[in-house]
mmCIF file of C-alpha atoms in Angstrom:
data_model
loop_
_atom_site.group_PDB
_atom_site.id
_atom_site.type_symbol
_atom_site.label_atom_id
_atom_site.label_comp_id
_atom_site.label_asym_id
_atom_site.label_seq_id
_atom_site.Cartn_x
_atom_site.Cartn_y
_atom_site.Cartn_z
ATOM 1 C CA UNK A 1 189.499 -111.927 -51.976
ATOM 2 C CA UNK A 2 189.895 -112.318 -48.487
ATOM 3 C CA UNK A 3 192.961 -112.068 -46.417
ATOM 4 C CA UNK A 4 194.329 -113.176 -42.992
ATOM 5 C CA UNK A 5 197.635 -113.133 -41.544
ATOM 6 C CA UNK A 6 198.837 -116.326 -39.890
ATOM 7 C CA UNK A 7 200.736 -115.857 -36.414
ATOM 8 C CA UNK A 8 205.028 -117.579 -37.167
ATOM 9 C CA UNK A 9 206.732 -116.135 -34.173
ATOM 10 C CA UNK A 10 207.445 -112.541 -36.042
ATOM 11 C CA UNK A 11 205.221 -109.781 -35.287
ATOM 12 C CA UNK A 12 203.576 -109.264 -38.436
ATOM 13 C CA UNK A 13 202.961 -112.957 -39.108
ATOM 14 C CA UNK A 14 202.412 -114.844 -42.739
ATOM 15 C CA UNK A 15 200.181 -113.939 -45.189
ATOM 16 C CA UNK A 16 197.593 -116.143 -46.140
ATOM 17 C CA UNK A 17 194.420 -116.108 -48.650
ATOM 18 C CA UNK A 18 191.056 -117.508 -47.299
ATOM 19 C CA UNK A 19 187.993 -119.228 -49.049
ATOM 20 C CA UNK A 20 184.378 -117.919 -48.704
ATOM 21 C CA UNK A 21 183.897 -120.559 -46.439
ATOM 22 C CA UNK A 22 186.908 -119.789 -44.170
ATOM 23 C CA UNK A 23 187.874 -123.339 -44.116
ATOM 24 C CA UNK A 24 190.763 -123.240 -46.566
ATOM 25 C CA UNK A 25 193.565 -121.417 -46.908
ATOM 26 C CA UNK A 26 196.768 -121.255 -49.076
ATOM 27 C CA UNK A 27 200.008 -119.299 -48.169
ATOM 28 C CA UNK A 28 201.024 -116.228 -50.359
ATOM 29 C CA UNK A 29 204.336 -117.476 -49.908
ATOM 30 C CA UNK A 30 206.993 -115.812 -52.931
ATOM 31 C CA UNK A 31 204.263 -113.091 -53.966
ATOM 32 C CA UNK A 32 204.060 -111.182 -50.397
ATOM 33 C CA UNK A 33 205.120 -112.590 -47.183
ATOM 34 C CA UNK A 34 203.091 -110.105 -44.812
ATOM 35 C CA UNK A 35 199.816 -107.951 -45.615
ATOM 36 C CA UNK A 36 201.630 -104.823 -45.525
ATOM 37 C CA UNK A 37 204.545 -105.642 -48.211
ATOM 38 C CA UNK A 38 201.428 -107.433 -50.319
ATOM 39 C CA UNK A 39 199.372 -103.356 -50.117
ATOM 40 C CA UNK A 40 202.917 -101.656 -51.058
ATOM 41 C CA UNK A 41 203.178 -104.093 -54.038
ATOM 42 C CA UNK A 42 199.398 -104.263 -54.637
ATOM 43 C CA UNK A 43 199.588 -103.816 -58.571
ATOM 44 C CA UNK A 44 202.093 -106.008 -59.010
ATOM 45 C CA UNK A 45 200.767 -108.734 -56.686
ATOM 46 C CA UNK A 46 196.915 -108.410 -57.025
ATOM 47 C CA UNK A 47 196.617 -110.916 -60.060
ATOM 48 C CA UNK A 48 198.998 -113.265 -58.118
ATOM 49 C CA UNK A 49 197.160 -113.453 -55.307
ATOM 50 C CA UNK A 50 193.544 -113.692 -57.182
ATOM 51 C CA UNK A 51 195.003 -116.709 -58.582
ATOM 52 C CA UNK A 52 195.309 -118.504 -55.010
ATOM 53 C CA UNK A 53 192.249 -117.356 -54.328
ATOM 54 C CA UNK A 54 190.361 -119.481 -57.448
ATOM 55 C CA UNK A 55 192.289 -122.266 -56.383
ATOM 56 C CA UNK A 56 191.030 -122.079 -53.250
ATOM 57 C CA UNK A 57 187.321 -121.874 -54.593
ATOM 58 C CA UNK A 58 188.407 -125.023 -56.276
ATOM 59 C CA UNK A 59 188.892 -126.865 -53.395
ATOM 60 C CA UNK A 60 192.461 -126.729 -52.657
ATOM 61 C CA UNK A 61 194.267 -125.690 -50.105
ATOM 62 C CA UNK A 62 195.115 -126.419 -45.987
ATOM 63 C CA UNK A 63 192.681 -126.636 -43.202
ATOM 64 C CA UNK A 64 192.448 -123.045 -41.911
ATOM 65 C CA UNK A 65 193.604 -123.237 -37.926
ATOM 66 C CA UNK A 66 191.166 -119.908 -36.533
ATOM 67 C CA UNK A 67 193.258 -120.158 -33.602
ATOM 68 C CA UNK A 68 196.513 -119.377 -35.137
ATOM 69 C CA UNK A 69 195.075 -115.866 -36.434
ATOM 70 C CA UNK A 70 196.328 -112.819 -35.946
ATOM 71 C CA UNK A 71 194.826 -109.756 -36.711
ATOM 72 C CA UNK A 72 195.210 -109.060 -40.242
ATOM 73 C CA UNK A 73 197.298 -105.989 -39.903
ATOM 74 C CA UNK A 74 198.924 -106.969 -36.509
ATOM 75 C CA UNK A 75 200.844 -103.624 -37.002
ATOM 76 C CA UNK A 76 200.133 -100.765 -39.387
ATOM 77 C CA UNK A 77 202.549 -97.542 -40.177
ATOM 78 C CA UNK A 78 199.076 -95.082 -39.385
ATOM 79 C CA UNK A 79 195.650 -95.979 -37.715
ATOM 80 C CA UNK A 80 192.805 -92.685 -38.371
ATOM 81 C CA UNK A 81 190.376 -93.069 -36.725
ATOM 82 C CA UNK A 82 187.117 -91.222 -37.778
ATOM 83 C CA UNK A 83 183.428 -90.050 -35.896
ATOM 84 C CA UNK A 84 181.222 -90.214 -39.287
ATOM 85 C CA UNK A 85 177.581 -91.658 -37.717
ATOM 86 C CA UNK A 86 175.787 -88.207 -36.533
ATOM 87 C CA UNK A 87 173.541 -89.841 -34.602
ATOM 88 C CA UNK A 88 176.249 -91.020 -31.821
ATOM 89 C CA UNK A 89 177.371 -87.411 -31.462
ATOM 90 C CA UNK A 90 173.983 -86.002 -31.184
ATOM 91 C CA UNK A 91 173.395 -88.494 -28.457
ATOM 92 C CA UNK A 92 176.266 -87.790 -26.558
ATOM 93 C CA UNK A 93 175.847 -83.922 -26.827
ATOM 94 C CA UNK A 94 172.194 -84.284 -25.725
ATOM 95 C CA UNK A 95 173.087 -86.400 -22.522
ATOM 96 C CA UNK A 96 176.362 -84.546 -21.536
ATOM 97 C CA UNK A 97 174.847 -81.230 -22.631
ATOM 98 C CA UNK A 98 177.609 -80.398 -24.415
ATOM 99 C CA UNK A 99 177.413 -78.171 -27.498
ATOM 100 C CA UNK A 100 177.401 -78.846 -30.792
ATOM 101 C CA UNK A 101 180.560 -79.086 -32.828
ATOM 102 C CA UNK A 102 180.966 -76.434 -35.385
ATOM 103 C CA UNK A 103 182.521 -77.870 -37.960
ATOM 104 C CA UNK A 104 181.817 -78.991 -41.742
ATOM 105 C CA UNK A 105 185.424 -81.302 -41.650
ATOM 106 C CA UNK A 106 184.977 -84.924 -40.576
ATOM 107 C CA UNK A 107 186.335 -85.729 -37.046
ATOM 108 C CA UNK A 108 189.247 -87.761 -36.761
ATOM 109 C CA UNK A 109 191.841 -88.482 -34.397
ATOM 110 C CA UNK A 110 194.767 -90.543 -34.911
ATOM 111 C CA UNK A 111 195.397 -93.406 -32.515
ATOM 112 C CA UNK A 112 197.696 -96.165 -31.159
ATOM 113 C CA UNK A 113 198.970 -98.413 -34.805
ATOM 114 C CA UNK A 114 202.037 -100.273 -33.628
ATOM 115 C CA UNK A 115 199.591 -103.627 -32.971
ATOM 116 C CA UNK A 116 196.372 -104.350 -33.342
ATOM 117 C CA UNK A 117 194.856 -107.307 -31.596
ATOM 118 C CA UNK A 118 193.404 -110.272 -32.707
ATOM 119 C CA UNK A 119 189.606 -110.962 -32.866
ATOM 120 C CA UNK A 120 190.241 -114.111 -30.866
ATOM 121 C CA UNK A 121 192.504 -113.282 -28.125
ATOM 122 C CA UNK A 122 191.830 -112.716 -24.886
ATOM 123 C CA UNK A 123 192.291 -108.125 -24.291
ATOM 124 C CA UNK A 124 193.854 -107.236 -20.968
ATOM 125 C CA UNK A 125 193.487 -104.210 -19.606
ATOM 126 C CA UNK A 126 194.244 -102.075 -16.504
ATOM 127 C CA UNK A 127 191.517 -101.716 -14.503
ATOM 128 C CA UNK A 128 187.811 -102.040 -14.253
ATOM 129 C CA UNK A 129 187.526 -98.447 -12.947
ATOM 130 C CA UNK A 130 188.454 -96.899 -16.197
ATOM 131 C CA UNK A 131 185.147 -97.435 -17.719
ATOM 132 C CA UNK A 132 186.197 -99.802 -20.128
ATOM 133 C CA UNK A 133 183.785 -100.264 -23.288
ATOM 134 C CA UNK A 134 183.879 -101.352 -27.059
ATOM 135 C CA UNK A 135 183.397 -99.165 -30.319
ATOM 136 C CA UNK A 136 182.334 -101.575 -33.510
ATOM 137 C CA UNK A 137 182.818 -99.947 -35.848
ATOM 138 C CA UNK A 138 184.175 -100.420 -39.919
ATOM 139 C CA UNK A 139 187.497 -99.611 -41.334
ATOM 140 C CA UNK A 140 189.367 -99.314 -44.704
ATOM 141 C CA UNK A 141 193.202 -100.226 -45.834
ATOM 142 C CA UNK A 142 194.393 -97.685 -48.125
ATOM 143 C CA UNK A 143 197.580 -98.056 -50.434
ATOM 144 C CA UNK A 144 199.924 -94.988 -50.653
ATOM 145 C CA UNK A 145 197.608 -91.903 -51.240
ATOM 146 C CA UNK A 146 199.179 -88.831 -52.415
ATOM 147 C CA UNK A 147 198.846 -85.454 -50.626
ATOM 148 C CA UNK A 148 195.454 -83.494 -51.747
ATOM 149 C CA UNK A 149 193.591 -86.479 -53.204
ATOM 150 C CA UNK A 150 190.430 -85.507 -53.814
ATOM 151 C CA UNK A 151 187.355 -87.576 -52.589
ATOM 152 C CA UNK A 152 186.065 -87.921 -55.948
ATOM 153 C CA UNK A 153 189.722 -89.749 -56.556
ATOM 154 C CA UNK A 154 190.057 -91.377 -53.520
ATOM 155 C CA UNK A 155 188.152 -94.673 -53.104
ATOM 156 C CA UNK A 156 190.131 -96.617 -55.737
ATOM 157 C CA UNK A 157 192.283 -96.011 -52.914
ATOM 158 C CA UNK A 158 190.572 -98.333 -50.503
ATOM 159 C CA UNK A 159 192.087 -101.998 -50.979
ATOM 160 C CA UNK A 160 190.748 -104.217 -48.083
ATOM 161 C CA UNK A 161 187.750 -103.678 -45.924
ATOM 162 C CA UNK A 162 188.135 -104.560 -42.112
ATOM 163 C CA UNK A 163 185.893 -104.733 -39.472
ATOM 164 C CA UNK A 164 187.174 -103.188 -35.927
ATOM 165 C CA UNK A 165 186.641 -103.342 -32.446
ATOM 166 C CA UNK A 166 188.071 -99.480 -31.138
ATOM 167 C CA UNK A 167 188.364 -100.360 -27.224
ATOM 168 C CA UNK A 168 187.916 -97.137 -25.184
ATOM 169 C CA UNK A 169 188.454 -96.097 -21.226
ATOM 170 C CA UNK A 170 185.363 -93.833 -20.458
ATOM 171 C CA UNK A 171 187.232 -92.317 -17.417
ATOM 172 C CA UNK A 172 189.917 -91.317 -18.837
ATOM 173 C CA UNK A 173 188.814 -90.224 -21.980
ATOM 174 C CA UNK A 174 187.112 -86.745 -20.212
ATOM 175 C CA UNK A 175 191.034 -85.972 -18.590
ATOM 176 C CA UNK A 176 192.612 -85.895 -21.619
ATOM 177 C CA UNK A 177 190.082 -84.193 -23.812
ATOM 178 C CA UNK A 178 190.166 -81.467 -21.602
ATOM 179 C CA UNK A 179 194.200 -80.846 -22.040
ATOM 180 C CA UNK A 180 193.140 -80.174 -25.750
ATOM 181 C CA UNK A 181 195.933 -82.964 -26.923
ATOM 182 C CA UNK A 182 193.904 -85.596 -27.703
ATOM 183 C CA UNK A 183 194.211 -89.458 -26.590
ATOM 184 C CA UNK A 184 196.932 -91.638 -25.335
ATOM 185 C CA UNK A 185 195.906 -93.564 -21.933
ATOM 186 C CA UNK A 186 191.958 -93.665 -22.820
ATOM 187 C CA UNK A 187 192.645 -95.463 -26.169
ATOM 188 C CA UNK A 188 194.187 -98.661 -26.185
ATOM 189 C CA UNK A 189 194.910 -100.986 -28.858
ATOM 190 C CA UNK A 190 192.321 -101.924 -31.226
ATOM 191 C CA UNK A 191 191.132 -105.493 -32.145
ATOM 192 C CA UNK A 192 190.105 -106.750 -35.369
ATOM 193 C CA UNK A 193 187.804 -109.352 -37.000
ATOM 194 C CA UNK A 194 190.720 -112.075 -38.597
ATOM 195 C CA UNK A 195 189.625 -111.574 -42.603
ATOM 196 C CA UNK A 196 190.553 -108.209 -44.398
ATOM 197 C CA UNK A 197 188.540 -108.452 -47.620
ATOM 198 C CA UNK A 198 188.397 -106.440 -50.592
ATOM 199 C CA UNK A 199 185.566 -104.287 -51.867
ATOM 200 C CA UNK A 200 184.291 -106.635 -54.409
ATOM 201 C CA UNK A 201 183.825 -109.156 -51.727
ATOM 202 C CA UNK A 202 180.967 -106.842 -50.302
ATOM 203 C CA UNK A 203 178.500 -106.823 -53.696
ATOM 204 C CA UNK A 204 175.666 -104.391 -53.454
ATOM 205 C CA UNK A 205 177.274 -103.790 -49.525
ATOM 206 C CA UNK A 206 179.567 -101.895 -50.841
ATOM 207 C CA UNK A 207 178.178 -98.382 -51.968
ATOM 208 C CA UNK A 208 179.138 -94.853 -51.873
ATOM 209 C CA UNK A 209 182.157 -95.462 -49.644
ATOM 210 C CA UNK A 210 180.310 -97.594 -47.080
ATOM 211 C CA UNK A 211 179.572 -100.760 -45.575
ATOM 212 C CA UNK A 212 175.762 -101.396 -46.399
ATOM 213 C CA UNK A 213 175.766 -104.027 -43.508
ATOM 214 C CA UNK A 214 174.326 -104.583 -40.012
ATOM 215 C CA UNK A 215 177.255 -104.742 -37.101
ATOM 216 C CA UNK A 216 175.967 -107.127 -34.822
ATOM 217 C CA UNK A 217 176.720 -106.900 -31.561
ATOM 218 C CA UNK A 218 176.077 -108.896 -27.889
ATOM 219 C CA UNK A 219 177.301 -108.929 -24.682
ATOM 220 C CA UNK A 220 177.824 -111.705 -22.452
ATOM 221 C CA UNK A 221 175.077 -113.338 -25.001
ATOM 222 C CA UNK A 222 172.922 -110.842 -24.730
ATOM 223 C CA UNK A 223 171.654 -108.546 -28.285
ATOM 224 C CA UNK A 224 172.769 -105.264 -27.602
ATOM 225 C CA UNK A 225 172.844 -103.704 -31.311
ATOM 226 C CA UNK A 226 172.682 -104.372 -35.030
ATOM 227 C CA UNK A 227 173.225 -100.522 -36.470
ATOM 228 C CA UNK A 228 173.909 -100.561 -39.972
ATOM 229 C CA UNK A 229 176.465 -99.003 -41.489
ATOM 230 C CA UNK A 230 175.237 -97.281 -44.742
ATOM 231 C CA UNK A 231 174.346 -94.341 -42.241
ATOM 232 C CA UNK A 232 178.111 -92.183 -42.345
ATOM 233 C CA UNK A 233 177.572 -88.537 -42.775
ATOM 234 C CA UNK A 234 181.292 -88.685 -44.544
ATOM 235 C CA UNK A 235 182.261 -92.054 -46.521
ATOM 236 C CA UNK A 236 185.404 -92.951 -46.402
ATOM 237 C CA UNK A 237 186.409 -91.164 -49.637
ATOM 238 C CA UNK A 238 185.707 -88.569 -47.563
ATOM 239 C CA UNK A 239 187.527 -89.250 -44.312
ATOM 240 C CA UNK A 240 190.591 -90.466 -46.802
ATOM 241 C CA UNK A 241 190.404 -86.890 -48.696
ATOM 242 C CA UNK A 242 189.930 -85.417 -45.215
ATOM 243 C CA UNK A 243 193.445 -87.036 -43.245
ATOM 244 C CA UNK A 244 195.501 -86.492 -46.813
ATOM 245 C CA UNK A 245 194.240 -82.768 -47.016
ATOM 246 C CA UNK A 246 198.070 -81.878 -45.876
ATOM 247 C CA UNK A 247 200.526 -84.965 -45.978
ATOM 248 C CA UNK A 248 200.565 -87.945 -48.254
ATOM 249 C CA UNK A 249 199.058 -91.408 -46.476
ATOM 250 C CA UNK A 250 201.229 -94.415 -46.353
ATOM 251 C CA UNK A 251 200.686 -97.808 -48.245
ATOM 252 C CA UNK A 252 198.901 -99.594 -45.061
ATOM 253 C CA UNK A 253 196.820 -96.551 -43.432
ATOM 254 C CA UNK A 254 193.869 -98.106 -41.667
ATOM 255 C CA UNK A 255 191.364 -95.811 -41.533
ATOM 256 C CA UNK A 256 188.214 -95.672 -39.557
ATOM 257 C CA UNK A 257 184.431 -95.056 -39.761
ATOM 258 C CA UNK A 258 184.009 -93.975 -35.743
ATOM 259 C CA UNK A 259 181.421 -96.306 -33.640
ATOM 260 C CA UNK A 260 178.300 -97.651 -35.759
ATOM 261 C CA UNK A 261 175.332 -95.539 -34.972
ATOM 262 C CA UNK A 262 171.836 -95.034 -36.420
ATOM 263 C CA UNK A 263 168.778 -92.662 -35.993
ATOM 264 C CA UNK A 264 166.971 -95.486 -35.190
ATOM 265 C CA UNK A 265 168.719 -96.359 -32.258
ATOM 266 C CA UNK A 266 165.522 -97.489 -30.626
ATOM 267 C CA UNK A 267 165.337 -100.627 -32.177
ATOM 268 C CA UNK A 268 168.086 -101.151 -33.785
ATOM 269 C CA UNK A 269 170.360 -100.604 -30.823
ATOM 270 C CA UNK A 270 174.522 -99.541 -30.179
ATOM 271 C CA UNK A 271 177.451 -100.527 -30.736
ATOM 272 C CA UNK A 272 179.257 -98.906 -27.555
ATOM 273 C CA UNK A 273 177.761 -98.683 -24.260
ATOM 274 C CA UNK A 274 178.379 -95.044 -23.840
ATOM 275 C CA UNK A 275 175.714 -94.379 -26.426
ATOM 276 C CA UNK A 276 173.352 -96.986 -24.466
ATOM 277 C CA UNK A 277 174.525 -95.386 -21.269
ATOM 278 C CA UNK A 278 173.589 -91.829 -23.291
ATOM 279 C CA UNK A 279 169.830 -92.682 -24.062
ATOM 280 C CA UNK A 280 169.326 -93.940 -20.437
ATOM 281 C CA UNK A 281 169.927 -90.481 -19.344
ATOM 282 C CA UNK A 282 167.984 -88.621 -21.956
ATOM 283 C CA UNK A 283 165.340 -90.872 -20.968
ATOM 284 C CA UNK A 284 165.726 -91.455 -16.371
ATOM 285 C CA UNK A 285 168.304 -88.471 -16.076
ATOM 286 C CA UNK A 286 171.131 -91.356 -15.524
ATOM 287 C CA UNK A 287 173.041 -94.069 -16.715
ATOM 288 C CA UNK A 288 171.916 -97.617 -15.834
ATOM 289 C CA UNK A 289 174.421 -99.876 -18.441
ATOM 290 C CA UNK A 290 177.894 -100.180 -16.092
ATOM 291 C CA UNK A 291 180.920 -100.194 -18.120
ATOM 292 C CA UNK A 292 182.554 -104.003 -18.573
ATOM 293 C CA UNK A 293 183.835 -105.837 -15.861
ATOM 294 C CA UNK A 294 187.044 -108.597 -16.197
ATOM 295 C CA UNK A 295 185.101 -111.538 -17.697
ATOM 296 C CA UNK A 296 183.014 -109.192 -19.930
ATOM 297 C CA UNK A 297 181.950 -111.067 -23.642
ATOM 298 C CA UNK A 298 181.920 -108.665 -26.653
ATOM 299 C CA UNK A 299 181.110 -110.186 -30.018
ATOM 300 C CA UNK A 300 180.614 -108.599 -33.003
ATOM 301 C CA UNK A 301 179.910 -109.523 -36.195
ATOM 302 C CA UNK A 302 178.752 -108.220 -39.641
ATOM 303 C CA UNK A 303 176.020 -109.567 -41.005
ATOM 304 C CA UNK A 304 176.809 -112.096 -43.944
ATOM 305 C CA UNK A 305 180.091 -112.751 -42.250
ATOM 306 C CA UNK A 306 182.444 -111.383 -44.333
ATOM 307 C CA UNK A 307 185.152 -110.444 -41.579
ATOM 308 C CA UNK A 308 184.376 -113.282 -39.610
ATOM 309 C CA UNK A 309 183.802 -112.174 -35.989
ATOM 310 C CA UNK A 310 185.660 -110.481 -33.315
ATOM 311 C CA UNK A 311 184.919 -112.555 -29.678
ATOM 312 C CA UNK A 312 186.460 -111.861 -27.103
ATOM 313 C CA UNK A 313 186.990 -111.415 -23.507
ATOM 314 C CA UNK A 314 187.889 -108.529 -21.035
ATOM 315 C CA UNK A 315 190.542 -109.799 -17.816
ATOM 316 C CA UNK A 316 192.845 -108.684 -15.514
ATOM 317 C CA UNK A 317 196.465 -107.952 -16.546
ATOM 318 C CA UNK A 318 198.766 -110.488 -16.611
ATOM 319 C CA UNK A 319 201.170 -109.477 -13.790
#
């Protein structure tokens, strides 16, 4: 199935199921009215809400207005946020000369969850000076996962695949690391692709806990990656295993992979211009990518479309 959340004036929209196509849609109106009551009810409401989706497949159904999208969690009760490609770590350590983390635990942080942007909308942000730069990277929506689930147990956890755009400040980021607390100004709010879709949407994609696709990626046009994701070091049975090692998870955790990168960055390219801006200087001793300026592009897309695409464009705030 595939799932988007329509925007009504309220801030976590209308639930609504999508075709294949993404040309149809029908509201889940009287089985859930938002995405997050529909993953606290999910038993109960699953067969419900397959049903609208056959109906859909048989034609039925409204014209599906892109514009009126949201993202399809517009606000979610936890958002983890994981570093499982090696390869974008290595290349960071190498540049920066920093040393290796000693650690067999997944990284994770745990960000800003209170909104999430849509794929669509325009993302404002303070100034051009704090190296601003996008993350693709993949995500999961868990229902409630009880404290000490193993990762053996923990992927028929995972009830909607997402794809996510995790916006970073480059200048910032160095600041707060250093105060040992972790993020707040150097991670704004994420945006997402508009269609949260579950596992079995995927096929053969879906394997092992990851998203067997390539994240496509350009910038103001131009190809700048298409890393696939089958490359995590930790799937997300692991990262899930990993964040409920100590506390239960919430129906409506978003949890995610950490910025698409592959050992084969050479051809295949990045998903974040930090880890461009990192091979410059392993190769010339310095960065030649800038950050994005107001008026940057970003796209991204998975290939086969799934998520449909996040497009958007960096400007000024609006005061």
């Amino acid at each position: 199935m595939r799932f988007a959340t329509l925007s009504n004036g309220a801030p976590d929209g209308t639930l609504i199921v999508v075709s294949r196509d993404a040309q149809l849609c029908l509201p889940a109106t009287g089985i859930a009215d938002t995405l997050q009551q529909a993953i606290e009810r999910w038993d109960a409401v699953e067969a419900p809400l397959c049903a609208l989706a056959a109906r859909l497949e048989q034609g039925e159904g409204a014209p599906l207005d892109h514009n009126r999208l949201l993202a399809p969690l517009p606000r979610a009760w936890q958002w983890l946020d994981g570093s499982a490609f090696p390869q974008h770590g290595e290349l960071m350590q190498k540049a920066f000369g920093l040393p290796p983390i000693e650690t067999d635990r997944p990284l994770m942080y745990q960000g800003l969850s209170d909104r999430f942007l849509s794929g669509h909308a325009d993302v404002p942000l303070p100034s051009e000076d704090d190296g601003i730069d996008f993350e693709g990277e993949y995500g999961v929506i868990t229902d409630a996962v009880p404290m000490g689930t193993p990762a053996s147990d923990a992927l028929h956890h995972v009830k909607l695949l997402l794809l996510i755009n995790d916006w970073s400040l480059r200048a910032i980021a160095p600041i707060e690391m250093k105060t040992g607390f972790g993020w707040v100004q150097a991670k704004p709010a994420c945006s997402v692709a508009p269609f949260a879709v579950t596992p079995d949407e995927l096929g053969e994609a879906w394997q092992d806990g990851r998203v067997h696709l390539p994240l496509e990626v350009t910038l103001n046009g131009q190809w700048f990656g298409h890393p696939h994701g089958g490359e995590m070091a930790f799937g997300f049975h692991d990262l899930i295993a990993h964040a409920a090692r100590t506390r239960d998870l919430v129906a409506g955790t978003i949890i995610g992979s950490g910025t698409v990168s592959n050992a084969d960055y050479a051809s295949v390219g990045s998903c974040c211009l930090s880890e461009r801006r990192a091979i410059e200087m392993i190769a010339t001793g310095k960065p030649e990518t800038p950050f994005l300026h107001f008026g940057s592009h970003v796209r991204m897309e998975a290939r086969g479309g799934s998520f449909g695409a996040i497009d958007q464009v960096v400007t000024a705030p609006d005061h």
